[in-house]
mmCIF file of C-alpha atoms in Angstrom:
data_model
loop_
_atom_site.group_PDB
_atom_site.id
_atom_site.type_symbol
_atom_site.label_atom_id
_atom_site.label_comp_id
_atom_site.label_asym_id
_atom_site.label_seq_id
_atom_site.Cartn_x
_atom_site.Cartn_y
_atom_site.Cartn_z
ATOM 1 C CA MET T 1 130.447 50.923 258.327
ATOM 2 C CA GLU T 2 131.904 49.689 255.034
ATOM 3 C CA ASP T 3 134.705 51.722 253.265
ATOM 4 C CA LEU T 4 133.446 52.161 249.796
ATOM 5 C CA PHE T 5 136.703 53.560 248.497
ATOM 6 C CA ALA T 6 138.430 50.153 249.466
ATOM 7 C CA ILE T 7 135.688 47.790 248.205
ATOM 8 C CA CYS T 8 136.821 44.335 247.156
ATOM 9 C CA LEU T 9 133.987 42.136 245.786
ATOM 10 C CA ASP T 10 134.670 38.529 244.482
ATOM 11 C CA ARG T 11 134.397 37.937 240.671
ATOM 12 C CA ARG T 12 130.955 36.268 241.177
ATOM 13 C CA ALA T 13 129.407 39.241 242.968
ATOM 14 C CA VAL T 14 130.859 41.592 240.264
ATOM 15 C CA ASN T 15 129.549 39.430 237.463
ATOM 16 C CA ALA T 16 126.051 39.668 239.026
ATOM 17 C CA VAL T 17 125.961 43.418 238.497
ATOM 18 C CA SER T 18 124.451 44.368 235.035
ATOM 19 C CA ALA T 19 126.917 45.675 232.389
ATOM 20 C CA LEU T 20 125.108 49.216 232.631
ATOM 21 C CA GLY T 21 125.419 49.046 236.417
ATOM 22 C CA LEU T 22 129.142 48.328 235.986
ATOM 23 C CA ALA T 23 129.261 51.342 233.304
ATOM 24 C CA HIS T 24 127.328 53.566 235.823
ATOM 25 C CA ILE T 25 130.080 52.926 238.451
ATOM 26 C CA GLY T 26 132.949 53.243 235.846
ATOM 27 C CA ASP T 27 131.738 56.470 234.629
ATOM 28 C CA GLY T 28 132.128 57.926 238.190
ATOM 29 C CA VAL T 29 135.589 56.217 238.632
ATOM 30 C CA PHE T 30 136.744 57.655 235.418
ATOM 31 C CA GLU T 31 135.530 61.135 235.926
ATOM 32 C CA LEU T 32 137.016 61.165 239.406
ATOM 33 C CA LEU T 33 140.383 60.244 237.964
ATOM 34 C CA VAL T 34 140.120 62.955 235.223
ATOM 35 C CA ARG T 35 139.103 65.515 237.868
ATOM 36 C CA THR T 36 141.900 64.597 240.076
ATOM 37 C CA ARG T 37 144.404 64.877 237.261
ATOM 38 C CA GLN T 38 143.109 68.141 236.206
ATOM 39 C CA CYS T 39 143.528 69.467 239.800
ATOM 40 C CA VAL T 40 147.067 68.082 239.900
ATOM 41 C CA LEU T 41 147.867 69.803 236.513
ATOM 42 C CA GLY T 42 147.030 73.178 238.025
ATOM 43 C CA ARG T 43 143.668 74.036 236.261
ATOM 44 C CA ALA T 44 142.884 76.905 238.736
ATOM 45 C CA THR T 45 139.598 78.256 237.580
ATOM 46 C CA GLN T 46 136.323 76.440 237.668
ATOM 47 C CA THR T 47 135.800 77.121 233.905
ATOM 48 C CA GLY T 48 139.171 75.568 233.032
ATOM 49 C CA LEU T 49 138.478 72.627 235.257
ATOM 50 C CA HIS T 50 135.069 72.034 233.840
ATOM 51 C CA ARG T 51 135.936 72.350 230.263
ATOM 52 C CA ALA T 52 138.900 70.144 230.448
ATOM 53 C CA THR T 53 136.984 67.509 232.431
ATOM 54 C CA VAL T 54 134.128 67.580 229.999
ATOM 55 C CA ALA T 55 136.471 67.227 227.043
ATOM 56 C CA GLN T 56 137.992 64.093 228.414
ATOM 57 C CA VAL T 57 134.830 62.239 229.783
ATOM 58 C CA SER T 58 132.807 62.610 226.536
ATOM 59 C CA ALA T 59 132.029 59.613 224.763
ATOM 60 C CA PRO T 60 134.110 60.359 221.656
ATOM 61 C CA ALA T 61 137.254 60.880 223.936
ATOM 62 C CA GLN T 62 136.519 57.705 225.944
ATOM 63 C CA ALA T 63 136.265 55.718 222.744
ATOM 64 C CA ARG T 64 139.633 56.830 221.658
ATOM 65 C CA ARG T 65 141.021 55.976 225.074
ATOM 66 C CA ALA T 66 139.467 52.639 224.823
ATOM 67 C CA GLU T 67 141.200 51.852 221.391
ATOM 68 C CA ARG T 68 144.447 52.713 222.954
ATOM 69 C CA MET T 69 143.721 50.401 225.968
ATOM 70 C CA LEU T 70 142.552 47.347 224.018
ATOM 71 C CA PRO T 71 145.791 45.655 223.202
ATOM 72 C CA HIS T 72 146.898 45.836 226.822
ATOM 73 C CA LEU T 73 143.829 44.211 228.386
ATOM 74 C CA SER T 74 143.902 40.576 229.867
ATOM 75 C CA ASP T 75 141.304 38.082 228.569
ATOM 76 C CA GLU T 76 139.020 38.730 231.766
ATOM 77 C CA GLU T 77 139.325 42.699 231.236
ATOM 78 C CA LEU T 78 138.619 42.292 227.468
ATOM 79 C CA ALA T 79 135.448 40.433 228.429
ATOM 80 C CA TYR T 80 134.325 43.071 230.806
ATOM 81 C CA TYR T 81 134.965 45.633 228.062
ATOM 82 C CA ARG T 82 133.008 43.546 225.483
ATOM 83 C CA ARG T 83 130.054 43.206 228.019
ATOM 84 C CA GLY T 84 129.810 46.882 228.287
ATOM 85 C CA ARG T 85 130.311 47.668 224.645
ATOM 86 C CA ASN T 86 127.615 45.243 223.472
ATOM 87 C CA ALA T 87 125.179 46.390 226.273
ATOM 88 C CA HIS T 88 122.118 48.021 224.917
ATOM 89 C CA ALA T 89 121.261 51.235 226.601
ATOM 90 C CA HIS T 90 117.767 52.138 226.746
ATOM 91 C CA HIS T 91 118.533 55.686 225.343
ATOM 92 C CA ALA T 92 120.104 56.906 222.341
ATOM 93 C CA ALA T 93 123.949 58.027 222.051
ATOM 94 C CA PRO T 94 124.491 61.608 222.889
ATOM 95 C CA LYS T 95 124.462 64.111 220.090
ATOM 96 C CA ASN T 96 128.187 64.509 220.053
ATOM 97 C CA ALA T 97 128.827 60.823 219.794
ATOM 98 C CA THR T 98 128.326 58.106 217.136
ATOM 99 C CA PRO T 99 126.580 54.798 218.260
ATOM 100 C CA ASP T 100 129.946 53.004 217.784
ATOM 101 C CA GLN T 101 131.832 55.580 219.868
ATOM 102 C CA TYR T 102 128.999 55.500 222.500
ATOM 103 C CA ALA T 103 129.365 51.686 222.716
ATOM 104 C CA ARG T 104 133.202 51.782 223.034
ATOM 105 C CA ALA T 105 132.968 54.378 225.779
ATOM 106 C CA THR T 106 130.443 52.060 227.623
ATOM 107 C CA GLY T 107 132.819 49.407 227.340
ATOM 108 C CA LEU T 108 135.656 51.434 229.028
ATOM 109 C CA GLU T 109 133.150 52.493 231.880
ATOM 110 C CA THR T 110 132.078 49.016 232.298
ATOM 111 C CA LEU T 111 135.687 47.694 232.604
ATOM 112 C CA PHE T 112 136.397 50.456 235.098
ATOM 113 C CA GLY T 113 133.580 49.784 237.135
ATOM 114 C CA ALA T 114 134.319 46.113 237.291
ATOM 115 C CA LEU T 115 137.950 46.778 238.268
ATOM 116 C CA TYR T 116 136.933 49.168 240.929
ATOM 117 C CA LEU T 117 134.418 46.661 242.481
ATOM 118 C CA LEU T 118 137.054 43.903 242.215
ATOM 119 C CA GLY T 119 139.415 46.136 244.257
ATOM 120 C CA ARG T 120 142.026 46.488 241.624
ATOM 121 C CA ARG T 121 142.937 50.099 242.001
ATOM 122 C CA ALA T 122 146.518 49.799 240.789
ATOM 123 C CA ARG T 123 145.254 48.255 237.513
ATOM 124 C CA ILE T 124 142.769 51.091 237.188
ATOM 125 C CA ASN T 125 145.616 53.696 237.694
ATOM 126 C CA GLU T 126 147.776 51.668 235.095
ATOM 127 C CA LEU T 127 145.134 51.658 232.344
ATOM 128 C CA PHE T 128 143.962 55.267 233.141
ATOM 129 C CA PHE T 129 147.599 56.591 232.605
ATOM 130 C CA LEU T 130 148.157 54.275 229.564
ATOM 131 C CA THR T 131 144.973 55.907 227.947
ATOM 132 C CA MET T 132 146.326 59.423 228.603
ATOM 133 C CA GLU T 133 149.747 59.013 227.198
ATOM 134 C CA ASP T 134 149.280 60.740 223.751
ATOM 135 C CA ASP T 135 146.906 63.213 225.359
ATOM 136 C CA HIS T 136 148.301 66.609 224.640
ATOM 137 C CA ALA T 137 145.169 68.449 225.206
ATOM 138 C CA VAL T 138 145.627 68.372 228.955
#
């Protein structure tokens, strides 16, 4: 059985996944990181955990994090981000986000999905904590 926590595909295989497929995976990766951080910070109640997580995984919050991250991306990472940002989802942006925020959030998720599939967990952690550095809500 393959260890999906330690997956490491080559660039060609990752590029064959659609941008929205990468965003789907990246959404899960990002949420797992946020949930883990919440538990480590000692959010004890289910309500506290849920509210803090939802606030950080919303499209507006992810869009702000993407803006913090952009100057630190390599050309390859920026290409994944742009691929996701420019992908046209078949549904409208959530009520709490503008189309631009939703596009930037999708870019962030696409990048995290690509890095996960490429096996670049250290880089995911680096970018995740970089996006959190000015986050006083948590």
